[in-house]
Each structure stands twice: as structure tokens, then as C-alpha cells.
Amino acid sequence: MTKIGSELRRLCEGSATADEAASKVVRCLYEDLVDEEDGERLCTLVRLFKTHPYSRLGPELQGYTREILGEQPPFPEMKCLTLLATVGDRPEWNRREASVGHKAIPLPSEDFVGRFPMIAQLIHQFGLDTSSVIRPAPEILVDIERQRFNVFRVPDALTSPHIPAKEDFVIPFGIRSALGFGALLPSGSMFAVIMFCRFPVPEATADMFEPIALSVKLGLLPLMNESMFPG
């Protein structure tokens, strides 16, 4: 894991944009995490997300988030969990614009986040309060910066309520578990890498991704800003 962490940071530091770095991160995890016995890839799908203010999304993604919000109006500073990069077994999983339900997920309130079980659980397992993600305060960010990095783990995707897409994703594609890592950035934005795995992920294995989260954060940090995200 130390080798992968160093490689991920190196890939980020050699990138010109956050999009480029994110694509390299998910590609590295997808290709390099393999079963030691038969060389089979451990991940079926790997994605990297970052929260982005609604006002900084392009018109297409703003329209996409409004459809999800329904009658609830958006507001400029509303955080949206935006897909930066994706790679997976199927062709449509390798193009960000082909994502059906995850291009940009609005996070206007704690109650609304609860409509997305996996996101709510991810934030919880990261050791964060939902409020610190959707309304980050400077004094909270200072404390969070000192905390250790946590990981997100769903040990059994088939029975877990945190991955609701059983019939059209978990079962047909043999998803056994999910694993994620991420952190809050000094800007108040959160990044998260989520891996959907074809093998069970033991807790001890998940814990090994804590230092990888730090490596990716340090690599992404110089590239992450609140500039316009056209989608």
C-alpha cells in the first residue's frame, strides 16, 4: 500500500489539472489493485468525487442538479458532490458524462443528504458531521485537519442498505463490497474516492487505505480550487 500511495501522489504532482489528476488516481487504483493469486482486478468500478459550489457548475450540471432537487430551489453556495473521474469494466463507466445518476448530486441540507444512503454513510464513516460537509466553518476545518483519515467500507453490498441499487448494479455486476477514502480540504470542499469491489474487503485491508487518503490529498491539494466546473 505504501508503494501505491507514493505512486498516486507522484501521478497527481505530474498533472496540470484536477481532472487529469483524478483520472490518473482512479485508473491507477483500478489497474494496480489485483488479486495476488490470479491477477484479477479487485475493483469493478472506481470513481473520484469532489464537492463543488452550485454557482461554480456549468449550465448543464446546474440543470442536472435542479432535476434532482425537484421543487426545492438551489442556492449559489450549495455544495454538490461532483464526479471528477470514473473508470470501470463497462465502456459507459469510463466517461464522466455518461453517468446517469451521479454527475452532480446536490447537498442542500442534512435531510436531503439522507435521501442518498451511500453518501450519508460515507460522510459518517469518514468521521464527519454532514453539516461540516455542506456548510463548512473555518473553525471546524482547523480541527478536522488534525484528525486522522478514515475510510468508508461496505462489507456486504448485497445486504447493505447503504448501496440501494441491487437489481441494476450490485447483482448483475457481481459487486461484493465497497471501499472508499477521502478528506476535507482546507477550502471546505470534500473529495472522496469510491471503489466497488468484486471481492469482500476485510476491515484490516480497509484500514490500510488511511495513508493512501493522505497521499491523494497531498497530491490533489495544489490542483483543487473553486474555479468553474463546466461538466
CSV table of C-alpha atoms in Angstrom, one decimal:
chain,number,residue,atom,x,y,z
A,1,MET,CA,0.0,0.0,0.0
A,2,THR,CA,2.9,2.3,0.6
A,3,LYS,CA,4.0,1.9,-2.9
A,4,ILE,CA,0.6,2.6,-4.3
A,5,GLY,CA,0.3,5.7,-2.1
A,6,SER,CA,3.6,7.1,-3.4
A,7,GLU,CA,2.6,6.3,-7.0
A,8,LEU,CA,-0.7,8.1,-6.6
A,9,ARG,CA,0.9,11.2,-5.2
A,10,ARG,CA,3.5,11.2,-8.0
A,11,LEU,CA,0.8,10.9,-10.6
A,12,CYS,CA,-1.1,13.9,-9.0
A,13,GLU,CA,2.1,16.0,-8.9
A,14,GLY,CA,2.7,15.3,-12.6
A,15,SER,CA,-0.7,16.6,-13.6
A,16,ALA,CA,-1.7,20.0,-14.8
A,17,THR,CA,-5.3,20.0,-13.7
A,18,ALA,CA,-7.5,18.4,-11.1
A,19,ASP,CA,-9.4,16.5,-13.8
A,20,GLU,CA,-6.2,15.0,-15.1
A,21,ALA,CA,-5.0,14.0,-11.6
A,22,ALA,CA,-8.4,12.5,-10.7
A,23,SER,CA,-8.4,10.4,-13.9
A,24,LYS,CA,-4.9,9.1,-13.1
A,25,VAL,CA,-5.9,8.3,-9.5
A,26,VAL,CA,-8.9,6.2,-10.4
A,27,ARG,CA,-7.0,4.5,-13.3
A,28,CYS,CA,-4.1,3.5,-11.0
A,29,LEU,CA,-6.4,2.0,-8.4
A,30,TYR,CA,-8.4,0.2,-11.0
A,31,GLU,CA,-5.4,-1.3,-12.7
A,32,ASP,CA,-3.0,-1.9,-9.8
A,33,LEU,CA,-5.2,-3.4,-7.2
A,34,VAL,CA,-5.2,-7.0,-8.2
A,35,ASP,CA,-5.6,-10.4,-6.6
A,36,GLU,CA,-2.1,-11.7,-5.8
A,37,GLU,CA,-3.0,-15.3,-6.8
A,38,ASP,CA,-4.7,-14.9,-10.2
A,39,GLY,CA,-4.0,-11.3,-11.1
A,40,GLU,CA,-7.7,-10.4,-11.4
A,41,ARG,CA,-8.7,-6.8,-10.7
A,42,LEU,CA,-10.2,-6.2,-7.3
A,43,CYS,CA,-12.4,-3.3,-8.5
A,44,THR,CA,-15.2,-3.3,-11.0
A,45,LEU,CA,-15.7,0.5,-10.8
A,46,VAL,CA,-13.6,3.3,-9.3
A,47,ARG,CA,-14.8,6.9,-9.0
A,48,LEU,CA,-13.5,10.2,-7.6
A,49,PHE,CA,-15.9,12.9,-6.4
A,50,LYS,CA,-15.4,16.4,-5.1
A,51,THR,CA,-17.9,18.8,-3.6
A,52,HIS,CA,-18.3,21.9,-5.7
A,53,PRO,CA,-20.5,25.0,-5.1
A,54,TYR,CA,-23.6,25.2,-7.3
A,55,SER,CA,-22.6,28.6,-8.6
A,56,ARG,CA,-19.4,27.2,-10.0
A,57,LEU,CA,-21.0,24.4,-12.0
A,58,GLY,CA,-21.7,24.9,-15.7
A,59,PRO,CA,-25.2,25.3,-17.1
A,60,GLU,CA,-25.6,21.6,-17.9
A,61,LEU,CA,-24.6,20.4,-14.4
A,62,GLN,CA,-26.7,23.1,-12.8
A,63,GLY,CA,-29.7,21.8,-14.8
A,64,TYR,CA,-28.9,18.3,-13.8
A,65,THR,CA,-28.8,19.2,-10.1
A,66,ARG,CA,-32.1,21.1,-10.4
A,67,GLU,CA,-33.8,18.0,-11.7
A,68,ILE,CA,-32.7,16.1,-8.6
A,69,LEU,CA,-33.8,18.9,-6.3
A,70,GLY,CA,-37.3,18.9,-7.8
A,71,GLU,CA,-39.3,21.8,-6.3
A,72,GLN,CA,-36.5,22.7,-3.9
A,73,PRO,CA,-34.7,25.8,-5.2
A,74,PRO,CA,-30.9,25.7,-5.5
A,75,PHE,CA,-28.7,28.4,-3.9
A,76,PRO,CA,-25.3,29.6,-5.0
A,77,GLU,CA,-23.2,28.2,-2.2
A,78,MET,CA,-25.0,24.8,-2.2
A,79,LYS,CA,-22.5,22.0,-2.2
A,80,CYS,CA,-22.8,19.5,-5.0
A,81,LEU,CA,-20.9,16.1,-4.9
A,82,THR,CA,-19.5,16.3,-8.4
A,83,LEU,CA,-18.0,13.4,-10.4
A,84,LEU,CA,-14.4,14.2,-11.4
A,85,ALA,CA,-13.3,10.9,-12.8
A,86,THR,CA,-14.5,7.4,-13.4
A,87,VAL,CA,-13.1,4.1,-14.7
A,88,GLY,CA,-14.6,0.6,-14.8
A,89,ASP,CA,-15.4,-2.6,-16.6
A,90,ARG,CA,-18.1,-1.2,-18.9
A,91,PRO,CA,-17.5,1.4,-21.6
A,92,GLU,CA,-20.0,3.8,-20.1
A,93,TRP,CA,-18.2,3.7,-16.8
A,94,ASN,CA,-15.2,5.3,-18.4
A,95,ARG,CA,-16.8,8.6,-19.4
A,96,ARG,CA,-17.9,11.1,-16.8
A,97,GLU,CA,-20.6,12.5,-19.0
A,98,ALA,CA,-22.2,9.0,-19.4
A,99,SER,CA,-23.1,8.7,-15.7
A,100,VAL,CA,-26.8,8.5,-15.3
A,101,GLY,CA,-27.3,9.4,-11.6
A,102,HIS,CA,-24.0,10.7,-10.2
A,103,LYS,CA,-22.7,13.5,-12.3
A,104,ALA,CA,-23.5,16.1,-9.7
A,105,ILE,CA,-25.6,15.4,-6.5
A,106,PRO,CA,-26.9,18.4,-4.7
A,107,LEU,CA,-26.4,18.5,-0.9
A,108,PRO,CA,-28.6,21.4,0.3
A,109,SER,CA,-29.4,20.1,3.7
A,110,GLU,CA,-28.8,17.2,6.2
A,111,ASP,CA,-32.3,15.8,5.5
A,112,PHE,CA,-31.7,15.9,1.7
A,113,VAL,CA,-28.4,14.1,2.1
A,114,GLY,CA,-30.3,11.3,3.9
A,115,ARG,CA,-32.0,10.5,0.6
A,116,PHE,CA,-28.7,9.1,-0.6
A,117,PRO,CA,-27.8,6.3,1.8
A,118,MET,CA,-24.3,5.7,0.4
A,119,ILE,CA,-23.3,9.3,0.6
A,120,ALA,CA,-24.7,9.7,4.1
A,121,GLN,CA,-22.8,6.6,5.3
A,122,LEU,CA,-19.6,7.7,3.6
A,123,ILE,CA,-19.7,11.0,5.4
A,124,HIS,CA,-20.4,9.3,8.7
A,125,GLN,CA,-17.6,6.7,8.3
A,126,PHE,CA,-15.2,9.5,7.4
A,127,GLY,CA,-15.8,10.7,10.9
A,128,LEU,CA,-17.5,13.9,9.7
A,129,ASP,CA,-20.8,15.6,10.5
A,130,THR,CA,-23.0,16.2,7.5
A,131,SER,CA,-23.1,19.9,8.4
A,132,SER,CA,-19.3,20.2,8.2
A,133,VAL,CA,-19.5,19.0,4.6
A,134,ILE,CA,-22.5,21.1,3.4
A,135,ARG,CA,-21.7,24.2,5.5
A,136,PRO,CA,-18.0,24.1,6.4
A,137,ALA,CA,-17.0,26.6,9.0
A,138,PRO,CA,-13.4,27.8,9.3
A,139,GLU,CA,-13.0,26.8,13.0
A,140,ILE,CA,-14.3,23.3,12.2
A,141,LEU,CA,-11.9,22.9,9.3
A,142,VAL,CA,-8.9,23.6,11.5
A,143,ASP,CA,-9.9,20.8,13.9
A,144,ILE,CA,-10.7,18.4,11.1
A,145,GLU,CA,-7.3,19.0,9.5
A,146,ARG,CA,-5.8,17.5,12.7
A,147,GLN,CA,-7.9,14.4,12.6
A,148,ARG,CA,-6.7,11.1,11.2
A,149,PHE,CA,-8.1,9.9,7.9
A,150,ASN,CA,-10.9,7.4,8.0
A,151,VAL,CA,-12.2,5.1,5.3
A,152,PHE,CA,-15.6,4.1,4.1
A,153,ARG,CA,-16.4,0.4,3.9
A,154,VAL,CA,-19.5,-1.6,3.0
A,155,PRO,CA,-18.5,-5.3,3.8
A,156,ASP,CA,-21.6,-6.9,2.1
A,157,ALA,CA,-23.0,-4.9,-0.8
A,158,LEU,CA,-25.8,-7.4,-1.4
A,159,THR,CA,-27.4,-6.9,2.0
A,160,SER,CA,-26.3,-3.4,2.9
A,161,PRO,CA,-29.0,-0.6,2.9
A,162,HIS,CA,-26.2,1.8,2.0
A,163,ILE,CA,-25.9,0.6,-1.6
A,164,PRO,CA,-29.6,0.6,-2.8
A,165,ALA,CA,-29.0,-0.2,-6.5
A,166,LYS,CA,-29.2,-4.0,-6.0
A,167,GLU,CA,-31.1,-5.1,-9.1
A,168,ASP,CA,-29.4,-3.0,-11.7
A,169,PHE,CA,-25.9,-2.8,-10.3
A,170,VAL,CA,-24.9,-4.9,-7.4
A,171,ILE,CA,-26.3,-8.3,-8.6
A,172,PRO,CA,-25.7,-8.2,-12.3
A,173,PHE,CA,-22.1,-7.0,-12.0
A,174,GLY,CA,-21.1,-9.1,-9.0
A,175,ILE,CA,-20.4,-6.3,-6.6
A,176,ARG,CA,-19.4,-7.9,-3.3
A,177,SER,CA,-18.3,-4.9,-1.3
A,178,ALA,CA,-17.4,-1.2,-1.5
A,179,LEU,CA,-14.4,0.8,-0.1
A,180,GLY,CA,-13.7,4.5,-0.1
A,181,PHE,CA,-11.4,7.1,1.3
A,182,GLY,CA,-11.2,10.9,1.3
A,183,ALA,CA,-11.0,14.1,3.3
A,184,LEU,CA,-12.0,17.7,3.7
A,185,LEU,CA,-9.7,20.1,2.0
A,186,PRO,CA,-8.7,23.5,3.5
A,187,SER,CA,-11.2,25.2,1.2
A,188,GLY,CA,-14.0,23.3,2.8
A,189,SER,CA,-14.6,21.0,-0.2
A,190,MET,CA,-14.5,17.2,0.3
A,191,PHE,CA,-13.0,14.7,-2.1
A,192,ALA,CA,-13.9,11.0,-2.0
A,193,VAL,CA,-12.7,8.0,-3.9
A,194,ILE,CA,-15.2,5.1,-4.0
A,195,MET,CA,-14.3,1.6,-5.2
A,196,PHE,CA,-16.8,-1.1,-5.9
A,197,CYS,CA,-15.2,-4.4,-5.5
A,198,ARG,CA,-15.8,-7.9,-6.8
A,199,PHE,CA,-14.3,-9.4,-3.6
A,200,PRO,CA,-15.1,-8.9,0.1
A,201,VAL,CA,-12.9,-6.3,1.7
A,202,PRO,CA,-11.8,-7.1,5.3
A,203,GLU,CA,-11.7,-4.4,7.9
A,204,ALA,CA,-7.9,-4.7,8.2
A,205,THR,CA,-7.5,-4.2,4.5
A,206,ALA,CA,-9.7,-1.1,4.5
A,207,ASP,CA,-7.6,0.4,7.3
A,208,MET,CA,-4.6,0.2,5.1
A,209,PHE,CA,-6.1,2.9,2.9
A,210,GLU,CA,-5.8,5.6,5.5
A,211,PRO,CA,-2.3,6.6,4.5
A,212,ILE,CA,-3.4,6.4,0.8
A,213,ALA,CA,-6.0,9.0,1.6
A,214,LEU,CA,-3.3,11.3,2.9
A,215,SER,CA,-1.1,10.7,-0.2
A,216,VAL,CA,-4.0,11.5,-2.6
A,217,LYS,CA,-5.0,14.6,-0.6
A,218,LEU,CA,-1.4,16.0,-0.7
A,219,GLY,CA,-1.2,15.3,-4.4
A,220,LEU,CA,-4.6,16.9,-5.2
A,221,LEU,CA,-4.3,19.9,-2.9
A,222,PRO,CA,-2.4,22.2,-5.2
A,223,LEU,CA,-4.8,21.5,-8.1
A,224,MET,CA,-8.1,21.8,-6.2
A,225,ASN,CA,-9.8,25.1,-6.4
A,226,GLU,CA,-13.3,26.6,-6.7
A,227,SER,CA,-12.9,27.6,-10.4
A,228,MET,CA,-15.8,26.9,-12.8
A,229,PHE,CA,-16.6,23.3,-13.3
A,230,PRO,CA,-18.2,23.1,-16.8
A,231,GLY,CA,-19.1,19.4,-16.6
